[in-house]
Amino acid sequence: MSLSARQILDQLVSYPTVSRDTNLPLIDWIEGYLADLGIVAHRMPKRGDPSKEAIFCSVGPRVPGGVVLSGHTDVVPVEGQDWSSDPWAVSERDGRLYGRGTCDMKGFDALALHALQQALECDLKRPIQVALSFDEEIGCAGAPPLIEAMAESGLPKAAIAIIGEPSMLQCVTGQKGSAGFDVHVKGFEVHSSMMDKGVNAVMAASRLIHWANGKNDELRARAPSTVAANFDPPFTTLHVGMIKGGTAQNITAGDCRFGIDWRLVPDEDADRLDGEFRAVVAEVDAAAKAIAPSAGVRLRPFHDVPALVPEENGAAEALVRGITGDNGIHVVSYGTEAGHFQNAGCSAVICGPGDIAQAHQADEFIAVEQFEAGGAFLARVVESLTK
């Protein structure tokens, strides 16, 4: 059963695969669609959560050096957004395809699956692979186990990874990395008139936030490196977006919780920044415990997304630029799975149809023109594997 790319998109969007929910009905459909084409799909369950699975497959000779098309199956919620049409059904209006995920990134997923139909009709010299993950929208957590499962399955290792996040089909060669923590500061409550006998969790937390402010000032003041200069802003940033704590104004706060994350330019030392933060945490923790052993600071990592480092003479960049004719320098600050594939030994770039400005929005859309251009782009990728 062959389907058009638009028909595949209609199917993919119809499954409400919000990250908090299961994606199994969608995976079932993809597996069945591929089976109808004679393609064997591999499913990878999420460890500890049988409600989610990734799926991957390969078409062509079982030799290394092919291309993997990387996408994700999860989308963000629609609650609280004012949609003009059903977000779980593709609606075409004024040259746009509306629906949750049409842009980010079921549009690319549909085109990648359709490209496999074209690949079956070609004399490929190297394989084309499709890898669709879960939990991308909550920290790209599904990519590392997916990449590991692909290697363990015996699939020949791809040389090039094209991550199809919406880039208006520009060749994006650099992406900031990111990491973040949920921070829980446990205090010791006493009356505020005796605050030296207690541990104020809010004030202890403020020491960590003060460190983040100072680090931002330090990073902003540096002369940007050649790599960093391409980004906006051209430096690593630390951010605290939410904080909650305390019981009453006259009680030293017994609890304080906040989230902190940072977005690193590709040539920033992620381990060093992590170490610096943990050192400050250790100081605050020790000071709290010196007053009350039950007090202290606890960290829970909530994501760790490696940067995509611009490659010198990268094979992925050469392939994509050769097809698109795009010779500009393009980098992004949002997170993708590109760094995970690069760290696994693939030459990687980000290149997909659609505008990231539409991602996560009410009335999310991809322009028909971009969708069709994305299909033409992947047809050329398939063609490149015949040579």
mmCIF file of C-alpha atoms in Angstrom:
data_model
loop_
_atom_site.group_PDB
_atom_site.id
_atom_site.type_symbol
_atom_site.label_atom_id
_atom_site.label_comp_id
_atom_site.label_asym_id
_atom_site.label_seq_id
_atom_site.Cartn_x
_atom_site.Cartn_y
_atom_site.Cartn_z
ATOM 1 C CA MET A 1 0.000 0.000 0.000
ATOM 2 C CA SER A 2 1.753 3.152 -1.192
ATOM 3 C CA LEU A 3 0.588 6.504 0.132
ATOM 4 C CA SER A 4 1.384 10.080 -0.794
ATOM 5 C CA ALA A 5 3.403 12.146 1.654
ATOM 6 C CA ARG A 6 0.276 14.175 2.420
ATOM 7 C CA GLN A 7 -1.719 11.019 3.179
ATOM 8 C CA ILE A 8 1.019 9.881 5.550
ATOM 9 C CA LEU A 9 0.984 13.291 7.240
ATOM 10 C CA ASP A 10 -2.783 13.050 7.728
ATOM 11 C CA GLN A 11 -2.298 9.743 9.500
ATOM 12 C CA LEU A 12 0.562 10.910 11.715
ATOM 13 C CA VAL A 13 -1.190 14.069 12.873
ATOM 14 C CA SER A 14 -4.358 12.140 13.720
ATOM 15 C CA TYR A 15 -2.534 10.473 16.639
ATOM 16 C CA PRO A 16 -2.323 12.837 19.671
ATOM 17 C CA THR A 17 1.192 11.829 20.690
ATOM 18 C CA VAL A 18 1.715 14.471 23.364
ATOM 19 C CA SER A 19 4.910 13.664 25.271
ATOM 20 C CA ARG A 20 3.054 12.858 28.495
ATOM 21 C CA ASP A 21 0.907 10.244 26.691
ATOM 22 C CA THR A 22 1.466 7.018 24.793
ATOM 23 C CA ASN A 23 2.652 6.978 21.192
ATOM 24 C CA LEU A 24 1.961 3.271 20.620
ATOM 25 C CA PRO A 25 -1.033 3.689 18.240
ATOM 26 C CA LEU A 26 1.172 5.822 15.997
ATOM 27 C CA ILE A 27 4.035 3.319 16.166
ATOM 28 C CA ASP A 28 1.595 0.518 15.349
ATOM 29 C CA TRP A 29 0.416 2.406 12.270
ATOM 30 C CA ILE A 30 3.968 3.130 11.071
ATOM 31 C CA GLU A 31 5.000 -0.484 11.554
ATOM 32 C CA GLY A 32 1.987 -1.664 9.557
ATOM 33 C CA TYR A 33 2.588 0.877 6.808
ATOM 34 C CA LEU A 34 6.209 -0.216 6.471
ATOM 35 C CA ALA A 35 5.233 -3.897 6.528
ATOM 36 C CA ASP A 36 2.849 -3.277 3.617
ATOM 37 C CA LEU A 37 5.845 -1.945 1.693
ATOM 38 C CA GLY A 38 7.907 -5.008 2.623
ATOM 39 C CA ILE A 39 10.106 -3.060 5.048
ATOM 40 C CA VAL A 40 10.958 -4.657 8.376
ATOM 41 C CA ALA A 41 10.712 -2.153 11.212
ATOM 42 C CA HIS A 42 12.445 -2.405 14.563
ATOM 43 C CA ARG A 43 10.610 -1.183 17.661
ATOM 44 C CA MET A 44 12.400 -0.046 20.788
ATOM 45 C CA PRO A 45 10.387 0.266 24.031
ATOM 46 C CA LYS A 46 11.237 2.986 26.508
ATOM 47 C CA ARG A 47 12.963 1.527 29.526
ATOM 48 C CA GLY A 48 10.588 1.532 32.464
ATOM 49 C CA ASP A 49 7.663 2.860 30.426
ATOM 50 C CA PRO A 50 5.956 0.400 28.067
ATOM 51 C CA SER A 51 3.598 3.125 26.835
ATOM 52 C CA LYS A 52 6.257 4.591 24.541
ATOM 53 C CA GLU A 53 8.364 3.162 21.742
ATOM 54 C CA ALA A 54 10.753 4.369 19.075
ATOM 55 C CA ILE A 55 10.874 2.841 15.610
ATOM 56 C CA PHE A 56 13.600 2.568 12.993
ATOM 57 C CA CYS A 57 14.242 0.809 9.697
ATOM 58 C CA SER A 58 16.630 0.596 6.770
ATOM 59 C CA VAL A 59 16.226 0.252 3.001
ATOM 60 C CA GLY A 60 19.076 -0.707 0.738
ATOM 61 C CA PRO A 61 22.197 -2.841 0.961
ATOM 62 C CA ARG A 62 23.450 -3.819 4.405
ATOM 63 C CA VAL A 63 26.648 -1.813 4.128
ATOM 64 C CA PRO A 64 27.913 1.095 6.214
ATOM 65 C CA GLY A 65 28.049 4.669 4.986
ATOM 66 C CA GLY A 66 24.387 5.452 4.392
ATOM 67 C CA VAL A 67 22.144 8.287 5.556
ATOM 68 C CA VAL A 68 19.814 8.250 8.560
ATOM 69 C CA LEU A 69 16.814 10.590 8.621
ATOM 70 C CA SER A 70 16.109 11.514 12.233
ATOM 71 C CA GLY A 71 12.713 12.628 13.497
ATOM 72 C CA HIS A 72 10.598 12.443 16.646
ATOM 73 C CA THR A 73 7.041 11.254 17.184
ATOM 74 C CA ASP A 74 6.059 13.325 20.218
ATOM 75 C CA VAL A 75 4.414 16.740 20.160
ATOM 76 C CA VAL A 76 3.602 19.413 22.738
ATOM 77 C CA PRO A 77 0.135 19.845 24.301
ATOM 78 C CA VAL A 78 -2.689 21.902 22.795
ATOM 79 C CA GLU A 79 -4.528 22.683 26.063
ATOM 80 C CA GLY A 80 -4.978 26.387 26.662
ATOM 81 C CA GLN A 81 -4.344 27.261 23.028
ATOM 82 C CA ASP A 82 -6.965 28.855 20.779
ATOM 83 C CA TRP A 83 -7.079 26.695 17.652
ATOM 84 C CA SER A 84 -9.162 27.602 14.608
ATOM 85 C CA SER A 85 -9.508 23.955 13.578
ATOM 86 C CA ASP A 86 -9.074 20.480 15.024
ATOM 87 C CA PRO A 87 -5.386 20.211 15.986
ATOM 88 C CA TRP A 88 -5.497 16.433 15.410
ATOM 89 C CA ALA A 89 -6.615 16.674 11.788
ATOM 90 C CA VAL A 90 -4.660 18.333 8.980
ATOM 91 C CA SER A 91 -6.560 21.317 7.626
ATOM 92 C CA GLU A 92 -5.393 23.029 4.439
ATOM 93 C CA ARG A 93 -6.072 26.761 4.219
ATOM 94 C CA ASP A 94 -4.386 29.487 2.192
ATOM 95 C CA GLY A 95 -1.449 27.326 1.162
ATOM 96 C CA ARG A 96 -0.796 26.052 4.680
ATOM 97 C CA LEU A 97 -1.248 22.683 6.375
ATOM 98 C CA TYR A 98 -2.526 23.249 9.916
ATOM 99 C CA GLY A 99 -2.362 20.710 12.756
ATOM 100 C CA ARG A 100 -0.309 19.848 15.785
ATOM 101 C CA GLY A 101 3.053 18.571 14.636
ATOM 102 C CA THR A 102 2.722 19.533 10.974
ATOM 103 C CA CYS A 103 5.808 21.691 11.448
ATOM 104 C CA ASP A 104 7.463 20.103 14.490
ATOM 105 C CA MET A 105 7.987 17.563 13.186
ATOM 106 C CA LYS A 106 5.512 15.130 11.707
ATOM 107 C CA GLY A 107 5.842 16.965 8.413
ATOM 108 C CA PHE A 108 9.418 15.745 8.099
ATOM 109 C CA ASP A 109 8.493 12.322 9.494
ATOM 110 C CA ALA A 110 5.878 11.912 6.755
ATOM 111 C CA LEU A 111 8.363 12.944 4.068
ATOM 112 C CA ALA A 112 11.006 10.583 5.459
ATOM 113 C CA LEU A 113 8.597 7.632 5.420
ATOM 114 C CA HIS A 114 7.522 8.541 1.889
ATOM 115 C CA ALA A 115 11.168 8.696 0.806
ATOM 116 C CA LEU A 116 11.438 5.010 1.693
ATOM 117 C CA GLN A 117 8.871 4.236 -1.009
ATOM 118 C CA GLN A 118 11.099 6.008 -3.513
ATOM 119 C CA ALA A 119 14.164 4.205 -2.183
ATOM 120 C CA LEU A 120 12.569 0.822 -2.828
ATOM 121 C CA GLU A 121 12.448 1.678 -6.527
ATOM 122 C CA CYS A 122 16.112 2.708 -6.738
ATOM 123 C CA ASP A 123 19.350 0.789 -7.061
ATOM 124 C CA LEU A 124 20.861 2.031 -3.832
ATOM 125 C CA LYS A 125 24.573 1.600 -3.277
ATOM 126 C CA ARG A 126 24.237 2.643 0.375
ATOM 127 C CA PRO A 127 21.215 2.400 2.664
ATOM 128 C CA ILE A 128 18.752 5.021 3.772
ATOM 129 C CA GLN A 129 17.473 4.701 7.320
ATOM 130 C CA VAL A 130 14.647 6.363 9.229
ATOM 131 C CA ALA A 131 14.795 6.731 13.027
ATOM 132 C CA LEU A 132 11.793 8.159 14.899
ATOM 133 C CA SER A 133 12.209 8.745 18.637
ATOM 134 C CA PHE A 134 10.035 9.534 21.649
ATOM 135 C CA ASP A 135 10.499 12.200 24.353
ATOM 136 C CA GLU A 136 12.330 14.700 22.165
ATOM 137 C CA GLU A 137 10.109 17.478 23.484
ATOM 138 C CA ILE A 138 11.148 16.746 27.060
ATOM 139 C CA GLY A 139 14.898 16.980 26.727
ATOM 140 C CA CYS A 140 15.754 14.777 23.730
ATOM 141 C CA ALA A 141 15.749 11.872 26.172
ATOM 142 C CA GLY A 142 14.745 9.261 23.609
ATOM 143 C CA ALA A 143 17.665 9.729 21.216
ATOM 144 C CA PRO A 144 20.527 8.027 23.120
ATOM 145 C CA PRO A 145 18.696 4.708 23.696
ATOM 146 C CA LEU A 146 17.405 4.790 20.110
ATOM 147 C CA ILE A 147 20.903 5.227 18.694
ATOM 148 C CA GLU A 148 22.124 2.446 20.967
ATOM 149 C CA ALA A 149 19.319 0.136 19.840
ATOM 150 C CA MET A 150 20.112 0.809 16.181
ATOM 151 C CA ALA A 151 23.708 -0.255 16.761
ATOM 152 C CA GLU A 152 22.700 -3.356 18.714
ATOM 153 C CA SER A 153 20.219 -4.398 16.011
ATOM 154 C CA GLY A 154 22.992 -4.967 13.528
ATOM 155 C CA LEU A 155 21.926 -2.184 11.190
ATOM 156 C CA PRO A 156 24.952 -0.932 9.266
ATOM 157 C CA LYS A 157 26.214 2.335 10.707
ATOM 158 C CA ALA A 158 25.182 5.425 8.791
ATOM 159 C CA ALA A 159 27.832 7.989 7.898
ATOM 160 C CA ILE A 160 25.444 10.937 7.767
ATOM 161 C CA ALA A 161 22.535 11.985 9.962
ATOM 162 C CA ILE A 162 20.019 14.564 8.768
ATOM 163 C CA ILE A 163 17.921 15.822 11.651
ATOM 164 C CA GLY A 164 14.742 17.150 10.092
ATOM 165 C CA GLU A 165 13.783 19.855 12.586
ATOM 166 C CA PRO A 166 12.187 22.856 10.861
ATOM 167 C CA SER A 167 14.941 25.035 9.412
ATOM 168 C CA MET A 168 13.254 26.279 6.222
ATOM 169 C CA LEU A 169 15.522 23.709 4.542
ATOM 170 C CA GLN A 170 18.586 25.719 5.432
ATOM 171 C CA CYS A 171 21.727 23.771 6.267
ATOM 172 C CA VAL A 172 22.174 24.254 10.021
ATOM 173 C CA THR A 173 25.620 23.163 11.133
ATOM 174 C CA GLY A 174 25.687 24.348 14.743
ATOM 175 C CA GLN A 175 23.332 24.123 17.719
ATOM 176 C CA LYS A 176 23.686 25.151 21.334
ATOM 177 C CA GLY A 177 23.711 22.346 23.850
ATOM 178 C CA SER A 178 21.713 22.467 27.050
ATOM 179 C CA ALA A 179 21.512 20.911 30.480
ATOM 180 C CA GLY A 180 19.270 21.528 33.436
ATOM 181 C CA PHE A 181 18.430 20.586 37.011
ATOM 182 C CA ASP A 182 15.481 20.612 39.317
ATOM 183 C CA VAL A 183 16.927 22.040 42.517
ATOM 184 C CA HIS A 184 15.381 21.295 45.936
ATOM 185 C CA VAL A 185 16.792 23.239 48.852
ATOM 186 C CA LYS A 186 15.660 21.746 52.152
ATOM 187 C CA GLY A 187 15.741 24.244 55.010
ATOM 188 C CA PHE A 188 15.111 24.127 58.754
ATOM 189 C CA GLU A 189 12.164 26.126 60.026
ATOM 190 C CA VAL A 190 12.420 28.444 63.036
ATOM 191 C CA HIS A 191 10.833 31.799 63.863
ATOM 192 C CA SER A 192 12.474 34.475 61.771
ATOM 193 C CA SER A 193 13.504 36.333 64.946
ATOM 194 C CA MET A 194 15.838 33.373 65.574
ATOM 195 C CA MET A 195 16.908 32.901 61.975
ATOM 196 C CA ASP A 196 20.506 32.124 62.908
ATOM 197 C CA LYS A 197 19.212 28.882 64.460
ATOM 198 C CA GLY A 198 17.465 27.835 61.265
ATOM 199 C CA VAL A 199 18.183 27.367 57.564
ATOM 200 C CA ASN A 200 16.207 29.573 55.201
ATOM 201 C CA ALA A 201 15.794 27.525 52.029
ATOM 202 C CA VAL A 202 14.752 30.550 49.969
ATOM 203 C CA MET A 203 17.806 32.543 50.973
ATOM 204 C CA ALA A 204 20.077 29.517 50.434
ATOM 205 C CA ALA A 205 18.575 29.065 46.986
ATOM 206 C CA SER A 206 19.215 32.728 46.268
ATOM 207 C CA ARG A 207 22.946 32.063 46.635
ATOM 208 C CA LEU A 208 22.756 29.597 43.749
ATOM 209 C CA ILE A 209 20.697 32.001 41.645
ATOM 210 C CA HIS A 210 23.127 34.808 42.478
ATOM 211 C CA TRP A 211 25.930 32.577 41.194
ATOM 212 C CA ALA A 212 23.980 32.067 37.949
ATOM 213 C CA ASN A 213 23.547 35.838 37.540
ATOM 214 C CA GLY A 214 27.246 36.365 38.076
ATOM 215 C CA LYS A 215 28.116 33.616 35.615
ATOM 216 C CA ASN A 216 25.882 35.250 33.005
ATOM 217 C CA ASP A 217 27.712 38.543 33.514
ATOM 218 C CA GLU A 218 31.049 36.767 33.152
ATOM 219 C CA LEU A 219 30.053 34.933 29.970
ATOM 220 C CA ARG A 220 28.485 38.014 28.427
ATOM 221 C CA ALA A 221 31.660 40.026 29.027
ATOM 222 C CA ARG A 222 33.919 37.568 27.195
ATOM 223 C CA ALA A 223 34.958 38.205 23.633
ATOM 224 C CA PRO A 224 32.993 35.588 21.646
ATOM 225 C CA SER A 225 34.897 32.797 19.963
ATOM 226 C CA THR A 226 34.650 32.299 16.223
ATOM 227 C CA VAL A 227 32.031 29.581 16.762
ATOM 228 C CA ALA A 228 30.075 31.531 19.393
ATOM 229 C CA ALA A 229 29.950 34.658 17.236
ATOM 230 C CA ASN A 230 27.494 32.924 14.887
ATOM 231 C CA PHE A 231 24.871 32.566 17.639
ATOM 232 C CA ASP A 232 22.354 35.038 19.013
ATOM 233 C CA PRO A 233 23.249 35.688 21.781
ATOM 234 C CA PRO A 234 26.900 34.819 21.112
ATOM 235 C CA PHE A 235 27.547 33.289 24.530
ATOM 236 C CA THR A 236 26.319 30.587 26.892
ATOM 237 C CA THR A 237 23.314 31.607 29.014
ATOM 238 C CA LEU A 238 22.017 30.369 32.392
ATOM 239 C CA HIS A 239 18.336 30.697 33.219
ATOM 240 C CA VAL A 240 15.990 30.263 36.194
ATOM 241 C CA GLY A 241 12.369 30.402 35.112
ATOM 242 C CA MET A 242 10.350 29.248 38.136
ATOM 243 C CA ILE A 243 10.819 29.272 41.899
ATOM 244 C CA LYS A 244 8.596 28.262 44.785
ATOM 245 C CA GLY A 245 9.238 28.198 48.512
ATOM 246 C CA GLY A 246 8.467 29.315 52.032
ATOM 247 C CA THR A 247 5.494 29.136 54.394
ATOM 248 C CA ALA A 248 5.167 32.594 55.964
ATOM 249 C CA GLN A 249 7.156 35.788 56.182
ATOM 250 C CA ASN A 250 8.047 35.202 59.838
ATOM 251 C CA ILE A 251 9.289 31.616 59.361
ATOM 252 C CA THR A 252 12.619 30.604 57.836
ATOM 253 C CA ALA A 253 11.647 28.778 54.675
ATOM 254 C CA GLY A 254 11.630 25.013 55.043
ATOM 255 C CA ASP A 255 11.645 24.322 51.318
ATOM 256 C CA CYS A 256 12.537 26.023 48.071
ATOM 257 C CA ARG A 257 12.410 24.525 44.616
ATOM 258 C CA PHE A 258 13.510 26.005 41.320
ATOM 259 C CA GLY A 259 14.717 24.935 37.916
ATOM 260 C CA ILE A 260 17.970 26.030 36.338
ATOM 261 C CA ASP A 261 19.271 25.331 32.890
ATOM 262 C CA TRP A 262 21.904 26.590 30.538
ATOM 263 C CA ARG A 263 22.336 26.755 26.791
ATOM 264 C CA LEU A 264 25.941 26.298 25.775
ATOM 265 C CA VAL A 265 27.682 27.429 22.635
ATOM 266 C CA PRO A 266 29.305 24.368 21.025
ATOM 267 C CA ASP A 267 32.860 25.182 22.100
ATOM 268 C CA GLU A 268 31.945 25.766 25.752
ATOM 269 C CA ASP A 269 33.185 23.086 28.171
ATOM 270 C CA ALA A 270 29.943 21.531 29.414
ATOM 271 C CA ASP A 271 31.680 19.442 32.081
ATOM 272 C CA ARG A 272 33.481 22.473 33.493
ATOM 273 C CA LEU A 273 30.261 24.495 33.817
ATOM 274 C CA ASP A 274 28.526 21.514 35.413
ATOM 275 C CA GLY A 275 31.429 21.166 37.836
ATOM 276 C CA GLU A 276 31.357 24.849 38.745
ATOM 277 C CA PHE A 277 27.646 24.687 39.548
ATOM 278 C CA ARG A 278 28.006 21.528 41.592
ATOM 279 C CA ALA A 279 30.865 23.129 43.557
ATOM 280 C CA VAL A 280 28.636 26.055 44.552
ATOM 281 C CA VAL A 281 25.850 23.615 45.396
ATOM 282 C CA ALA A 282 28.277 21.699 47.635
ATOM 283 C CA GLU A 283 29.183 24.897 49.504
ATOM 284 C CA VAL A 284 25.530 25.822 50.100
ATOM 285 C CA ASP A 285 24.737 22.241 51.088
ATOM 286 C CA ALA A 286 27.601 22.113 53.612
ATOM 287 C CA ALA A 287 26.621 25.458 55.143
ATOM 288 C CA ALA A 288 23.030 24.284 55.593
ATOM 289 C CA LYS A 289 24.036 20.947 57.115
ATOM 290 C CA ALA A 290 26.361 22.690 59.561
ATOM 291 C CA ILE A 291 23.257 24.247 61.148
ATOM 292 C CA ALA A 292 20.776 21.394 60.625
ATOM 293 C CA PRO A 293 21.918 17.965 59.342
ATOM 294 C CA SER A 294 18.484 17.432 57.747
ATOM 295 C CA ALA A 295 18.914 20.510 55.562
ATOM 296 C CA GLY A 296 20.762 20.671 52.262
ATOM 297 C CA VAL A 297 20.538 20.811 48.501
ATOM 298 C CA ARG A 298 19.394 18.033 46.181
ATOM 299 C CA LEU A 299 19.785 18.049 42.415
ATOM 300 C CA ARG A 300 17.784 16.109 39.857
ATOM 301 C CA PRO A 301 18.993 16.407 36.258
ATOM 302 C CA PHE A 302 16.061 16.849 33.895
ATOM 303 C CA HIS A 303 17.834 16.999 30.554
ATOM 304 C CA ASP A 304 21.259 16.933 28.959
ATOM 305 C CA VAL A 305 21.355 17.797 25.268
ATOM 306 C CA PRO A 306 24.795 17.903 23.639
ATOM 307 C CA ALA A 307 25.631 20.680 21.220
ATOM 308 C CA LEU A 308 25.996 20.170 17.489
ATOM 309 C CA VAL A 309 29.560 21.210 16.790
ATOM 310 C CA PRO A 310 30.260 22.670 13.324
ATOM 311 C CA GLU A 311 32.369 20.146 11.431
ATOM 312 C CA GLU A 312 35.346 20.901 9.263
ATOM 313 C CA ASN A 313 34.712 19.391 5.823
ATOM 314 C CA GLY A 314 31.686 17.535 7.206
ATOM 315 C CA ALA A 315 30.109 14.943 4.919
ATOM 316 C CA ALA A 316 26.575 15.843 6.024
ATOM 317 C CA GLU A 317 27.129 19.518 5.345
ATOM 318 C CA ALA A 318 28.608 18.761 1.919
ATOM 319 C CA LEU A 319 25.643 16.568 0.969
ATOM 320 C CA VAL A 320 22.980 19.030 2.095
ATOM 321 C CA ARG A 321 24.677 22.086 0.628
ATOM 322 C CA GLY A 322 25.160 20.240 -2.642
ATOM 323 C CA ILE A 323 21.426 19.545 -2.840
ATOM 324 C CA THR A 324 20.035 22.833 -1.523
ATOM 325 C CA GLY A 325 22.663 25.215 -2.865
ATOM 326 C CA ASP A 326 22.664 26.891 0.547
ATOM 327 C CA ASN A 327 26.112 28.260 1.386
ATOM 328 C CA GLY A 328 25.118 30.459 4.321
ATOM 329 C CA ILE A 329 26.156 29.985 7.939
ATOM 330 C CA HIS A 330 23.176 28.891 10.018
ATOM 331 C CA VAL A 331 23.092 27.950 13.703
ATOM 332 C CA VAL A 332 20.255 27.521 16.212
ATOM 333 C CA SER A 333 19.842 27.854 19.965
ATOM 334 C CA TYR A 334 16.961 25.402 20.385
ATOM 335 C CA GLY A 335 17.666 21.775 21.224
ATOM 336 C CA THR A 336 17.643 18.884 18.773
ATOM 337 C CA GLU A 337 18.903 15.311 18.616
ATOM 338 C CA ALA A 338 21.745 16.291 16.251
ATOM 339 C CA GLY A 339 24.436 16.349 18.933
ATOM 340 C CA HIS A 340 23.523 12.827 20.037
ATOM 341 C CA PHE A 341 23.995 11.488 16.500
ATOM 342 C CA GLN A 342 27.231 13.436 16.108
ATOM 343 C CA ASN A 343 28.551 12.025 19.383
ATOM 344 C CA ALA A 344 27.678 8.546 18.092
ATOM 345 C CA GLY A 345 30.023 9.056 15.143
ATOM 346 C CA CYS A 346 27.737 10.404 12.421
ATOM 347 C CA SER A 347 28.414 13.553 10.483
ATOM 348 C CA ALA A 348 25.280 15.540 11.330
ATOM 349 C CA VAL A 349 23.322 18.582 10.223
ATOM 350 C CA ILE A 350 19.867 19.968 10.895
ATOM 351 C CA CYS A 351 17.768 20.452 7.775
ATOM 352 C CA GLY A 352 14.008 20.180 7.538
ATOM 353 C CA PRO A 353 10.984 21.937 6.067
ATOM 354 C CA GLY A 354 8.959 24.526 7.933
ATOM 355 C CA ASP A 355 9.646 27.495 10.175
ATOM 356 C CA ILE A 356 10.563 26.897 13.838
ATOM 357 C CA ALA A 357 8.535 30.014 14.682
ATOM 358 C CA GLN A 358 5.385 27.943 14.083
ATOM 359 C CA ALA A 359 6.429 25.132 16.437
ATOM 360 C CA HIS A 360 4.387 24.742 19.637
ATOM 361 C CA GLN A 361 1.965 27.497 18.592
ATOM 362 C CA ALA A 362 -1.810 27.469 18.308
ATOM 363 C CA ASP A 363 -2.707 26.875 14.647
ATOM 364 C CA GLU A 364 0.722 25.341 14.038
ATOM 365 C CA PHE A 365 1.301 24.956 10.313
ATOM 366 C CA ILE A 366 3.742 24.103 7.589
ATOM 367 C CA ALA A 367 3.476 25.878 4.256
ATOM 368 C CA VAL A 368 2.503 23.572 1.402
ATOM 369 C CA GLU A 369 5.431 25.006 -0.550
ATOM 370 C CA GLN A 370 7.845 23.996 2.228
ATOM 371 C CA PHE A 371 6.299 20.545 2.525
ATOM 372 C CA GLU A 372 6.686 19.944 -1.190
ATOM 373 C CA ALA A 373 10.223 21.356 -1.195
ATOM 374 C CA GLY A 374 11.078 19.003 1.663
ATOM 375 C CA GLY A 375 9.881 16.076 -0.407
ATOM 376 C CA ALA A 376 12.038 17.158 -3.325
ATOM 377 C CA PHE A 377 15.017 17.529 -0.992
ATOM 378 C CA LEU A 378 14.690 13.993 0.370
ATOM 379 C CA ALA A 379 14.219 12.617 -3.149
ATOM 380 C CA ARG A 380 17.632 14.079 -3.944
ATOM 381 C CA VAL A 381 19.063 12.519 -0.779
ATOM 382 C CA VAL A 382 17.792 9.128 -1.949
ATOM 383 C CA GLU A 383 19.244 9.760 -5.401
ATOM 384 C CA SER A 384 22.657 10.519 -3.852
ATOM 385 C CA LEU A 385 22.715 6.996 -2.427
ATOM 386 C CA THR A 386 22.534 5.448 -5.904
ATOM 387 C CA LYS A 387 25.957 6.802 -6.862
#
